[in-house]
PDB file of C-alpha atoms and ligand atoms in Angstrom:
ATOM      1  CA  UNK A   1       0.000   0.000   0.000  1.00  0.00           C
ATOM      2  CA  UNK A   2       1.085   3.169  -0.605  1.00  0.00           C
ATOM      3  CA  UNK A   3       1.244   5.705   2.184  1.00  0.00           C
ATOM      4  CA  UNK A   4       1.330   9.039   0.087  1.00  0.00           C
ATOM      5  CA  UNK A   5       0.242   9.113  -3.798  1.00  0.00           C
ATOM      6  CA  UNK A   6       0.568  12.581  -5.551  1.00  0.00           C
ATOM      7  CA  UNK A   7      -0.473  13.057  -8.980  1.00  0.00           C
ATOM      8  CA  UNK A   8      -0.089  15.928 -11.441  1.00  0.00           C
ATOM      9  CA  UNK A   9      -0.031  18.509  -8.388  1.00  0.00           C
ATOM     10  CA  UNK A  10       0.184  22.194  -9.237  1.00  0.00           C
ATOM     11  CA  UNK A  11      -0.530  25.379  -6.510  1.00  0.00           C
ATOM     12  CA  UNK A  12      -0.961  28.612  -8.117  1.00  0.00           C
ATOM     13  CA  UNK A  13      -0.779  31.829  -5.629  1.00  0.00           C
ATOM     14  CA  UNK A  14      -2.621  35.169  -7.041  1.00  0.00           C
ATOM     15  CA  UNK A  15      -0.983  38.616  -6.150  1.00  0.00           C
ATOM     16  CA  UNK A  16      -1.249  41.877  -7.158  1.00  0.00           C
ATOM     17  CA  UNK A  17       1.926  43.784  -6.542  1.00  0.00           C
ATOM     18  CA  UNK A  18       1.605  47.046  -7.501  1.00  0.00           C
ATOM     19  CA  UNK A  19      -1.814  47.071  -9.411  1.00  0.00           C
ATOM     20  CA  UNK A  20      -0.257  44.131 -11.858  1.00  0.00           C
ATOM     21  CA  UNK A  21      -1.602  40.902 -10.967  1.00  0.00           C
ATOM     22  CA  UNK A  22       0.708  37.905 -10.793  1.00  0.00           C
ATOM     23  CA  UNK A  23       0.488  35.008 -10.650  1.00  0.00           C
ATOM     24  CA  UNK A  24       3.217  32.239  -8.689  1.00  0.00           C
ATOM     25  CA  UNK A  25       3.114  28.926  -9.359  1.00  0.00           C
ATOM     26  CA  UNK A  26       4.856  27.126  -6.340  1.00  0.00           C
ATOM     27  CA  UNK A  27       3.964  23.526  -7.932  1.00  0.00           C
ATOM     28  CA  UNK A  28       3.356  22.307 -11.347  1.00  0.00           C
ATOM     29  CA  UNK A  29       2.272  18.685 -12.334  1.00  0.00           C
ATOM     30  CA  UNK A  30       4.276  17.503  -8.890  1.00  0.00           C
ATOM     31  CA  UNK A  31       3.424  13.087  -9.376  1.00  0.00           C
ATOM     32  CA  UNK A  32       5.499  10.978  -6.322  1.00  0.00           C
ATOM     33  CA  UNK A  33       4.614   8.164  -4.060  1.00  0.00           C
ATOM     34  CA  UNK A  34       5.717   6.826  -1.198  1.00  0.00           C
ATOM     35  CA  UNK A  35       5.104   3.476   0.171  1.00  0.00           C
ATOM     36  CA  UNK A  36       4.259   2.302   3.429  1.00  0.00           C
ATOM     37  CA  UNK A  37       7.371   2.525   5.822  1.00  0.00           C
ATOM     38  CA  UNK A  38       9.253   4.341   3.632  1.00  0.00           C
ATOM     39  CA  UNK A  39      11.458   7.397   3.915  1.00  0.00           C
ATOM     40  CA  UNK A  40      11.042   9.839   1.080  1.00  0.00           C
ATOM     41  CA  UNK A  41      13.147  13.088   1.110  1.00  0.00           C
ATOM     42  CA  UNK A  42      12.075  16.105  -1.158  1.00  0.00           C
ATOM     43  CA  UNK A  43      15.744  18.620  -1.570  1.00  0.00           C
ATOM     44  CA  UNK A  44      15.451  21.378  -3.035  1.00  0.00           C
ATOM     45  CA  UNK A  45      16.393  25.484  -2.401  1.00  0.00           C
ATOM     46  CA  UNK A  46      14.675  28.290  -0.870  1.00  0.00           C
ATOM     47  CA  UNK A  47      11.478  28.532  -2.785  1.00  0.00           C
ATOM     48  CA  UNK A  48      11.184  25.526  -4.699  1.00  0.00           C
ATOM     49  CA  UNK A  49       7.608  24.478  -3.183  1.00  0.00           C
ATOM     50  CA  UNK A  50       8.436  22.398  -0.249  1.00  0.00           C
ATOM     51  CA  UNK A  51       6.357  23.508   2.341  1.00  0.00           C
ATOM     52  CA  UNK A  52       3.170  24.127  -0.050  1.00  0.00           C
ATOM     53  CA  UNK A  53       3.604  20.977  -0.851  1.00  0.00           C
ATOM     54  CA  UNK A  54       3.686  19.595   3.209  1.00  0.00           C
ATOM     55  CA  UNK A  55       0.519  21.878   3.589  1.00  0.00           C
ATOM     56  CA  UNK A  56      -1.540  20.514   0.858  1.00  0.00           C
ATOM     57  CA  UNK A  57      -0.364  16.762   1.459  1.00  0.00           C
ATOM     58  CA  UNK A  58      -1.431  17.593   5.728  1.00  0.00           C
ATOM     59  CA  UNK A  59      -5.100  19.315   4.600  1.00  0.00           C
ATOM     60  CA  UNK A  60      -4.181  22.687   5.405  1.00  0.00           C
ATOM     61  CA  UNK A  61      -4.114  24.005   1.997  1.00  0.00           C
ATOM     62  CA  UNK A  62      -6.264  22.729  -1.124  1.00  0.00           C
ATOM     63  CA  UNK A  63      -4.133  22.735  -4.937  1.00  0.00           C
ATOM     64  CA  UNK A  64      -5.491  24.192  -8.052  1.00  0.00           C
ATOM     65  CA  UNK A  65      -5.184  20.641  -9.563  1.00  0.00           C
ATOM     66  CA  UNK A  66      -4.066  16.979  -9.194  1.00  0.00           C
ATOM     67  CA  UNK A  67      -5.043  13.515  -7.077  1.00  0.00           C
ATOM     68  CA  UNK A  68      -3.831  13.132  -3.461  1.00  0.00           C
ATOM     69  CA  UNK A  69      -4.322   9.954  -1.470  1.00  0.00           C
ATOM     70  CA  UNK A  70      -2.929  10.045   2.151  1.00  0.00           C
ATOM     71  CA  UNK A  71      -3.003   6.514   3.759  1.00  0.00           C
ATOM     72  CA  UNK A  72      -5.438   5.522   0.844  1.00  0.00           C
ATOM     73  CA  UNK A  73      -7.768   8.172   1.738  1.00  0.00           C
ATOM     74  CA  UNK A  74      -8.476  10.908  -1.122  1.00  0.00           C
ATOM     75  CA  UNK A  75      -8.437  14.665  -0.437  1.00  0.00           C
ATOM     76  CA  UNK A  76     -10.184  16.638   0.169  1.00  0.00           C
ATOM     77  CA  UNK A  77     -12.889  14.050   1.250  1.00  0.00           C
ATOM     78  CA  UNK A  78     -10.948  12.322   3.180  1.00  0.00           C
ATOM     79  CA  UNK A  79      -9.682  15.436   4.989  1.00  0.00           C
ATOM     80  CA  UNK A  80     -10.915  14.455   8.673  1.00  0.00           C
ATOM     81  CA  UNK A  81      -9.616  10.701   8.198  1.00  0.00           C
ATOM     82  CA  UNK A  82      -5.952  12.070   6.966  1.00  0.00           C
ATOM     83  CA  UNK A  83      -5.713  14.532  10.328  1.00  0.00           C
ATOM     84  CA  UNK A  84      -6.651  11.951  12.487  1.00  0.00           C
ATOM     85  CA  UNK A  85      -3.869  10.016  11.852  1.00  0.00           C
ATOM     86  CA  UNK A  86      -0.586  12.344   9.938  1.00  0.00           C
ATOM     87  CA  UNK A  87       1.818  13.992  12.130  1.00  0.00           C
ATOM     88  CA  UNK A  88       3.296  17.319  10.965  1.00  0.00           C
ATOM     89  CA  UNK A  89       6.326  18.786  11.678  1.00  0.00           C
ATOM     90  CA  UNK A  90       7.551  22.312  10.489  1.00  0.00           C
ATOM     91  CA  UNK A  91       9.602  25.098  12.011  1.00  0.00           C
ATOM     92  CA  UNK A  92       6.252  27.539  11.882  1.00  0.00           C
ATOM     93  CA  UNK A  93       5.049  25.498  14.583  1.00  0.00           C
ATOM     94  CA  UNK A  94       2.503  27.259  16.647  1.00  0.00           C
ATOM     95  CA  UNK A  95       3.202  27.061  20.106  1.00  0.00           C
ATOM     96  CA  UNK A  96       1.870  28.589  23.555  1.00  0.00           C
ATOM     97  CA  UNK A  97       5.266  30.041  24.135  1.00  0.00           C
ATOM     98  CA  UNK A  98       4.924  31.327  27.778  1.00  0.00           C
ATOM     99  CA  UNK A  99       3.728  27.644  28.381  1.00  0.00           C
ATOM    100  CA  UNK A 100       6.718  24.621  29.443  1.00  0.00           C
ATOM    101  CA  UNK A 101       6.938  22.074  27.101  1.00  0.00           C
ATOM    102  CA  UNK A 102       5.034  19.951  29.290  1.00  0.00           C
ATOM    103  CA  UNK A 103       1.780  22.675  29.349  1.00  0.00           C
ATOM    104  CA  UNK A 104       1.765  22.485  25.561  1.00  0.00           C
ATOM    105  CA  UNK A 105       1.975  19.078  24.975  1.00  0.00           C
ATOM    106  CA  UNK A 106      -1.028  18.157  27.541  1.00  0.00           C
ATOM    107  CA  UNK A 107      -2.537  20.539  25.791  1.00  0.00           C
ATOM    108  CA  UNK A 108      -2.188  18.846  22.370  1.00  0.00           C
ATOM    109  CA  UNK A 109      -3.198  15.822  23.695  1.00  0.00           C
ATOM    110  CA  UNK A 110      -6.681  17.472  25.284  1.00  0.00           C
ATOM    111  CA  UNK A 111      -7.110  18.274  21.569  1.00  0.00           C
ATOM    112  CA  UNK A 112      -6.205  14.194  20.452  1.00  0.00           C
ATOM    113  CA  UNK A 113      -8.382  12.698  22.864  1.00  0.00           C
ATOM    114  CA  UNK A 114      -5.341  11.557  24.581  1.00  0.00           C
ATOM    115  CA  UNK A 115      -5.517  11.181  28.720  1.00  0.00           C
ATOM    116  CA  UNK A 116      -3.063  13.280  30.369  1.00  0.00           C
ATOM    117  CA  UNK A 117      -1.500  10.392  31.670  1.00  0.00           C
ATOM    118  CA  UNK A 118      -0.750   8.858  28.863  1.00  0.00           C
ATOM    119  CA  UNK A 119       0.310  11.708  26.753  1.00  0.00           C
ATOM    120  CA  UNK A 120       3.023  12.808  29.611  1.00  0.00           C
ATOM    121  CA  UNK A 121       4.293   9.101  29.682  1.00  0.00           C
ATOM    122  CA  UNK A 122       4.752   9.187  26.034  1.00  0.00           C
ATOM    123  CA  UNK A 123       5.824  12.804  25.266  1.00  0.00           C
ATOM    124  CA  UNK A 124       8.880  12.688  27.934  1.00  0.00           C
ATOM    125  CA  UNK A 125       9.604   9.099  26.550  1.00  0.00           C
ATOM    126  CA  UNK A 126      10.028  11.124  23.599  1.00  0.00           C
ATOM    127  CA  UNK A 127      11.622  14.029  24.791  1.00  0.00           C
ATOM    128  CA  UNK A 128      14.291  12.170  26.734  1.00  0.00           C
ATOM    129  CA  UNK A 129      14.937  10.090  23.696  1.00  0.00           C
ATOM    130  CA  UNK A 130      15.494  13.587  21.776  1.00  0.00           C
ATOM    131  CA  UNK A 131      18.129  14.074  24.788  1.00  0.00           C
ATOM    132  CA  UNK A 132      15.069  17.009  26.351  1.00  0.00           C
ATOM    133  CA  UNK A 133      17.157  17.557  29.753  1.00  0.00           C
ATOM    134  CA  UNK A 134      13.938  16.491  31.948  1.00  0.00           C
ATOM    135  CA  UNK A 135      14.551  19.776  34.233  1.00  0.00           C
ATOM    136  CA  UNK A 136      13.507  21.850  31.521  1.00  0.00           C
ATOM    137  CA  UNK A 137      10.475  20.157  30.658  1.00  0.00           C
ATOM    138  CA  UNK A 138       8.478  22.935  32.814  1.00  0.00           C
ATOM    139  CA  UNK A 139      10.777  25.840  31.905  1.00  0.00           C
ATOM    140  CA  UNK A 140       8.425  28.131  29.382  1.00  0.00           C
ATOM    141  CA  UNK A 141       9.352  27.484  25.959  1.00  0.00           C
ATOM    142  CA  UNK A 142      10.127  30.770  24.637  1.00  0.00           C
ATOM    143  CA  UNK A 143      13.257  30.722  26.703  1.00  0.00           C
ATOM    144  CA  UNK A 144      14.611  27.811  24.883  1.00  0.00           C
ATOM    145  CA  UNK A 145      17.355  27.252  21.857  1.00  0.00           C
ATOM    146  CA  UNK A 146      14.947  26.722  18.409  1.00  0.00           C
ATOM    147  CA  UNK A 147      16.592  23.173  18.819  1.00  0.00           C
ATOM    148  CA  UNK A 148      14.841  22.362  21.920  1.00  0.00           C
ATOM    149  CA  UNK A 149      11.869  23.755  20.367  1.00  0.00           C
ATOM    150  CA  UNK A 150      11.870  21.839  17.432  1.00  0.00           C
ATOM    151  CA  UNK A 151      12.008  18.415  19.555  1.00  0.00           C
ATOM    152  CA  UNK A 152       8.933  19.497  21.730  1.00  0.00           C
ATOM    153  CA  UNK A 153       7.286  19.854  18.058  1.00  0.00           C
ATOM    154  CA  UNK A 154       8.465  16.385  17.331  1.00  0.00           C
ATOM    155  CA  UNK A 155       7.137  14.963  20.510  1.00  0.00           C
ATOM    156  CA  UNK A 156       3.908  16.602  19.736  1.00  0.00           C
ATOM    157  CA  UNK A 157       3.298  15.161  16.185  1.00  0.00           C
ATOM    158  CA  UNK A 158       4.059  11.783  17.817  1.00  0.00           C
ATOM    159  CA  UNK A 159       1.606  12.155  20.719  1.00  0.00           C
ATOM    160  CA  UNK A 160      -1.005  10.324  18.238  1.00  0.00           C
ATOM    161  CA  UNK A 161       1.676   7.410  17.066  1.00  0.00           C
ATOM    162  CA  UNK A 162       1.127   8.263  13.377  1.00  0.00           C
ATOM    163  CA  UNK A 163       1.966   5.686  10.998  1.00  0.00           C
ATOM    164  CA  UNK A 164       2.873   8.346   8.767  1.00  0.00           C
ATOM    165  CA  UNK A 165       4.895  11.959   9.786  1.00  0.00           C
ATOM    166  CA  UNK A 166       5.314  14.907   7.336  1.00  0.00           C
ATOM    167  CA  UNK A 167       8.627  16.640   8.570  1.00  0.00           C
ATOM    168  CA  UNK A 168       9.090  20.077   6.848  1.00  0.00           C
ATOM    169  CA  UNK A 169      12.739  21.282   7.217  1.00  0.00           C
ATOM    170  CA  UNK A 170      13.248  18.926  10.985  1.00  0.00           C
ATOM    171  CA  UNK A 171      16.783  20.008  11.346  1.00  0.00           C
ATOM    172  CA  UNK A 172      17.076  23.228   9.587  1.00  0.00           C
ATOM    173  CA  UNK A 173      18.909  25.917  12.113  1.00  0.00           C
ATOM    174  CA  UNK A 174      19.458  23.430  14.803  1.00  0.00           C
ATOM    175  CA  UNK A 175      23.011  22.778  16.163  1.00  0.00           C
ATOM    176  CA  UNK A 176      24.654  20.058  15.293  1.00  0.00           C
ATOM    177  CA  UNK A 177      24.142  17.817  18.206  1.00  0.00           C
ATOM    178  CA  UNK A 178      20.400  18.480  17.962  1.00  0.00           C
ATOM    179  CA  UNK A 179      20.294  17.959  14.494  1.00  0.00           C
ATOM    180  CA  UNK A 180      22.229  14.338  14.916  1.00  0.00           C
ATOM    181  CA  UNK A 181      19.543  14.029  18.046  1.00  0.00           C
ATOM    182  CA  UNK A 182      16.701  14.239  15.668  1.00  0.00           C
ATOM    183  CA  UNK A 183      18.102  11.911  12.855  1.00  0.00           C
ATOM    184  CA  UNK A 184      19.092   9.709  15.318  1.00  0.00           C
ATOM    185  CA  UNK A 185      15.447   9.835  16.378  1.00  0.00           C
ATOM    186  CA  UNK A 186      13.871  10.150  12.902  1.00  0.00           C
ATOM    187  CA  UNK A 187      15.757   6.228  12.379  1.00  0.00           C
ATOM    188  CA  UNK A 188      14.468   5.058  15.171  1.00  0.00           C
ATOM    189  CA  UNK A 189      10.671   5.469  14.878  1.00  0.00           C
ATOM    190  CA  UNK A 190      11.243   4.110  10.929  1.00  0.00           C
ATOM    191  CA  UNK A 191      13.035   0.746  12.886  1.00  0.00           C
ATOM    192  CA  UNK A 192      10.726   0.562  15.324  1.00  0.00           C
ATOM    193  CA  UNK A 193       7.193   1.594  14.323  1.00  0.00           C
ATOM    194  CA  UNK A 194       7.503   1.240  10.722  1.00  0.00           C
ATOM    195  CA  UNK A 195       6.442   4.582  10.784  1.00  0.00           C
ATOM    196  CA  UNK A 196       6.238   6.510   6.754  1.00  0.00           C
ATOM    197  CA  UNK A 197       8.099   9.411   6.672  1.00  0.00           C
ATOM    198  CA  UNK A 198       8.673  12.053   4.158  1.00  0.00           C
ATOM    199  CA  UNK A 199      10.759  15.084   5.201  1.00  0.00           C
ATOM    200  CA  UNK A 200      12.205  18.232   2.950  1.00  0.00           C
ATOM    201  CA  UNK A 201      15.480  19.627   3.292  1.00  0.00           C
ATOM    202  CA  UNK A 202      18.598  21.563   1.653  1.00  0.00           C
ATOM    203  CA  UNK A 203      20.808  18.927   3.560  1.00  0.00           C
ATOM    204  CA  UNK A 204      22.505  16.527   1.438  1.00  0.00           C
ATOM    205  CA  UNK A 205      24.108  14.310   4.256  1.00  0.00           C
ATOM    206  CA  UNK A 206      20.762  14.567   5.981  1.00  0.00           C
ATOM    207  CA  UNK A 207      18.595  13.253   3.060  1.00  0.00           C
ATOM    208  CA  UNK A 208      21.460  10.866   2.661  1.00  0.00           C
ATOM    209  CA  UNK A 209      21.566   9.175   5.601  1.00  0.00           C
ATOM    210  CA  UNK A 210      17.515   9.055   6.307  1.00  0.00           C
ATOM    211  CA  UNK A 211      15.853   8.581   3.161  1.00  0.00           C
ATOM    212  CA  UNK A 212      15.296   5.388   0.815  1.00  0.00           C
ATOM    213  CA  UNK A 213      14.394   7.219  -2.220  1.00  0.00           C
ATOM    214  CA  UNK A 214      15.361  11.393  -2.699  1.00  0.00           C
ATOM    215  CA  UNK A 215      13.257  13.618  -4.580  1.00  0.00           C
ATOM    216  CA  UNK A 216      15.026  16.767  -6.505  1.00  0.00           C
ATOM    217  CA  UNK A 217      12.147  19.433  -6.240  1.00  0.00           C
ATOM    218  CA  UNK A 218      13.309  23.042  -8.724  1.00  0.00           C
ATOM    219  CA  UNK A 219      11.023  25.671  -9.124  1.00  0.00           C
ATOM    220  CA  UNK A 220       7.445  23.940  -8.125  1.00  0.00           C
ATOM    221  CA  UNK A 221       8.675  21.156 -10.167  1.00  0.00           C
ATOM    222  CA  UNK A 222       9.667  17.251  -9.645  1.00  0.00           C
ATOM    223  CA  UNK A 223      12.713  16.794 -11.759  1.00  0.00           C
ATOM    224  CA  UNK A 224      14.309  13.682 -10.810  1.00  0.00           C
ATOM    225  CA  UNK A 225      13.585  11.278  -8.475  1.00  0.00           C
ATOM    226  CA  UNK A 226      15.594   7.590  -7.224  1.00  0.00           C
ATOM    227  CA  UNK A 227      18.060   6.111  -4.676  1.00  0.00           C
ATOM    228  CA  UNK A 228      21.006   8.319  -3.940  1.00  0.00           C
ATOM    229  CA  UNK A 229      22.694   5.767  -6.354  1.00  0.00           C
ATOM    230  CA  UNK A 230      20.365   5.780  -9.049  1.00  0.00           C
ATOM    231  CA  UNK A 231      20.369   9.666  -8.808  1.00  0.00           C
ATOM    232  CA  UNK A 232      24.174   9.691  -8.967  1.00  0.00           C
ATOM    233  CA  UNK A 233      24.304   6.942 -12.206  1.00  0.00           C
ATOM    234  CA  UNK A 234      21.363   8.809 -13.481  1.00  0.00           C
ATOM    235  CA  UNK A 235      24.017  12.550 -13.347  1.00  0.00           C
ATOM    236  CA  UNK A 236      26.684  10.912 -13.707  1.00  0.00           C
ATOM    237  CA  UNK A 237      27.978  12.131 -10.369  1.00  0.00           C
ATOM    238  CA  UNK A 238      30.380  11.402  -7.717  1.00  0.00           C
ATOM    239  CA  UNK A 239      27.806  12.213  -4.687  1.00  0.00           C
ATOM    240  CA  UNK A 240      24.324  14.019  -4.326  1.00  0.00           C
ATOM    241  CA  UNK A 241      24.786  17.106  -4.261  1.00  0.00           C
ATOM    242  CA  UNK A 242      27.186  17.311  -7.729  1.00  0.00           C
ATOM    243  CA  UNK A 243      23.968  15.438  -9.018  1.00  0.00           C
ATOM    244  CA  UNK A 244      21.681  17.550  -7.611  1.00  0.00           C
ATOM    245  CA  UNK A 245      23.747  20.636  -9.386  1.00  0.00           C
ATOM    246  CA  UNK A 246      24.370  18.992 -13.124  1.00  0.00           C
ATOM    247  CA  UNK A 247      20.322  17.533 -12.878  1.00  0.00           C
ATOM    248  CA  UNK A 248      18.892  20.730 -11.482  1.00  0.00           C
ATOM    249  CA  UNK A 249      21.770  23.453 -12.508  1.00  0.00           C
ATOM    250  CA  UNK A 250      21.352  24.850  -9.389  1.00  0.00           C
ATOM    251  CA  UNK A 251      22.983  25.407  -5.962  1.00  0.00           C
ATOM    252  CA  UNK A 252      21.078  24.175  -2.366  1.00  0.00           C
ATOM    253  CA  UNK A 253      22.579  26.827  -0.225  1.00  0.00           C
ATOM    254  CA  UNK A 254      21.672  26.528   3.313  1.00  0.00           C
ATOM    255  CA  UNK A 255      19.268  28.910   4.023  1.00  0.00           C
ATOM    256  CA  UNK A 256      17.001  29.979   6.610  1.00  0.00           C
ATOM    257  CA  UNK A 257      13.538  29.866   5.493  1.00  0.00           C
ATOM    258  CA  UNK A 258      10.663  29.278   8.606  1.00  0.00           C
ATOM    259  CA  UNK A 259       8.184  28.991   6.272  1.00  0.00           C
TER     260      UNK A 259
HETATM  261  P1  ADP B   1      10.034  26.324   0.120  1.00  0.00           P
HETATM  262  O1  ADP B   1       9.350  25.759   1.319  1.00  0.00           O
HETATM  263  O2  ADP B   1      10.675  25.308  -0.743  1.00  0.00           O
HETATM  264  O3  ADP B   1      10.998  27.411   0.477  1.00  0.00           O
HETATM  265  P2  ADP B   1       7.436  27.471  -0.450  1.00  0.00           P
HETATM  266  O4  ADP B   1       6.506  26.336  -0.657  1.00  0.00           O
HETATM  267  O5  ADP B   1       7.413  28.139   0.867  1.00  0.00           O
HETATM  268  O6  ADP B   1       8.915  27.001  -0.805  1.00  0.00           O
HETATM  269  O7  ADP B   1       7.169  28.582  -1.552  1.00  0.00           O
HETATM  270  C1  ADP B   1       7.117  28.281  -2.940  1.00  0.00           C
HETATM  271  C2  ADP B   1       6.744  29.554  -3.696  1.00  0.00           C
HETATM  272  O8  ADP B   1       5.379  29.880  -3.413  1.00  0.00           O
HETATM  273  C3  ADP B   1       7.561  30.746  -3.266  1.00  0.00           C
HETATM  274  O9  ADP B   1       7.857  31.510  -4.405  1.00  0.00           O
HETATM  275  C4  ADP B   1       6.659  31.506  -2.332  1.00  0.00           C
HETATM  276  O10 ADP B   1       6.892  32.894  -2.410  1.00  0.00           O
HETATM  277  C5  ADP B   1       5.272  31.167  -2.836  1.00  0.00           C
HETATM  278  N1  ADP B   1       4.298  31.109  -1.734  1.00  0.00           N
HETATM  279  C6  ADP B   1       4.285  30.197  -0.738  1.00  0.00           C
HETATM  280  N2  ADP B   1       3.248  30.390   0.095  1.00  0.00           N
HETATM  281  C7  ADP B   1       2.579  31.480  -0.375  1.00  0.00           C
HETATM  282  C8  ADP B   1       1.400  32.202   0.025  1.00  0.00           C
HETATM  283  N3  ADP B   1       0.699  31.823   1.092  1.00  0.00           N
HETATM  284  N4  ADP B   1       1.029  33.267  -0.723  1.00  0.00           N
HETATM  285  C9  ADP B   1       1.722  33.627  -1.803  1.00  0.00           C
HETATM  286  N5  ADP B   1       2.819  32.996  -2.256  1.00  0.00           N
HETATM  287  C10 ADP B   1       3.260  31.940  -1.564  1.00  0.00           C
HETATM  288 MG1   MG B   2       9.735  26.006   3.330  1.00  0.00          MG
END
């Protein structure tokens, strides 16, 4: 079975700068699956359409056209379905930020349906896992490092145990023990719940060492897609990101984005 199926995808955004109407399109004829316990990694540079894409594939955002099938359910009819069992991950994530880590995440799980007790038991599993000193668990969030931040979002998509996690930039600005924290992690949950998981990224080594098949996303469009080997024989490349640059003709500087 196939955990996400995306076909012909496009997202066009309307503005008018200036009086002149524009128009943006962020994704065009975007087709990828992913099966069931796989890891998928979209790369691809500031502005490419990763996280329109994450936002259409987790219901918050409808395309202009194309099929999507989460966990065999279609959107948007099977909108409720699909939230009831995706996690979503993104640096955007909204927080109550005067609230301890512990406050927000019995919070999220008052939303689930979850009982208290067995949303604390599983978030600070989780949290001490993503190496969460547990003496900060009630310090407000707000005064933490965007890396501690970012697991507390992790914990909180994986309050619900979702077979299948959308991770939009997981490691982007973290250090690099938090970011080898989360990986670490990210493995983990693949191993030992056989839980789906497609993530974006600008990180080579990251999409290296976490995903089964990459995806090369340019400009709102799919360009190549495979193993990091096939995608190398396919360039003609010594590693990914030469690939990436002779398939794509463009750099993946690290940037910054919270989008
Ligand atoms: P990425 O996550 O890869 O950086 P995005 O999906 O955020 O890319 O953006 C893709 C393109 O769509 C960008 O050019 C961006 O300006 C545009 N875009 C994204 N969201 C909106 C929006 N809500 N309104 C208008 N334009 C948008
Ligand atoms: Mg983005």
């Amino acid at each position: 079975m196939w955990a996400i199926e995306v076909e012909n995808l496009s997202k066009v955004f309307r503005k008018t700068t200036f009086g002149r109407r524009q128009e943006e399109w962020a994704l065009k004829g975007v087709s990828f699956r992913v099966a069931e316990g796989e890891t998928y990694a979209l790369l691809g540079p500031n502005g490419s359409g990763k996280s329109t894409l994450i936002r259409i594939l987790s219901t918050l955002l409808v395309p202009d056209a194309g099929r999507v099938r989460i966990l065999g359910y279609p959107l948007p009819e099977g909108e409720r379905r699909v939230r009831e069992r995706i996690g979503r991950v993104s640096v955007d994530a909204a927080f109550y930020k005067k609230l301890s880590p512990r406050e927000n995440l019995l919070f999220a799980a008052q939303l689930y349906g979850i009982s208290p007790k067995e949303a604390e038991r599983r978030a600070m599993a989780i949290l001490e896992r993503l190496g969460l000193e547990t003496r900060r668990f009630d310090d407000p969030l707000e005064e933490m490092s965007r890396g501690m931040q970012q697991k507390v979002a992790i914990a909180r998509a994986l309050l619900i145990r979702p077979p299948l996690l959308l991770l939009d930039e997981p490691t982007t600005g973290l250090d690099p023990r938090s970011r080898r924290d989360v990986q670490g992690f990210l493995e983990e949950l693949r191993r030992e719940e056989g839980t789906t998981l497609l993530l974006t990224t600008h990180d080579m080594a990251e999409a290296e060492r976490l995903a089964h098949r990459v995806g090369f996303l340019v400009r709102g469009r799919l360009v190549a897609e495979g193993t990091v080997e096939e995608l190398k024989a396919m360039a003609g490349a010594g590693n990914l990101e030469e690939a990436f640059l002779r398939m794509t003709g463009e750099g993946l500087e690290e940037g910054t984005d919270a989008s």
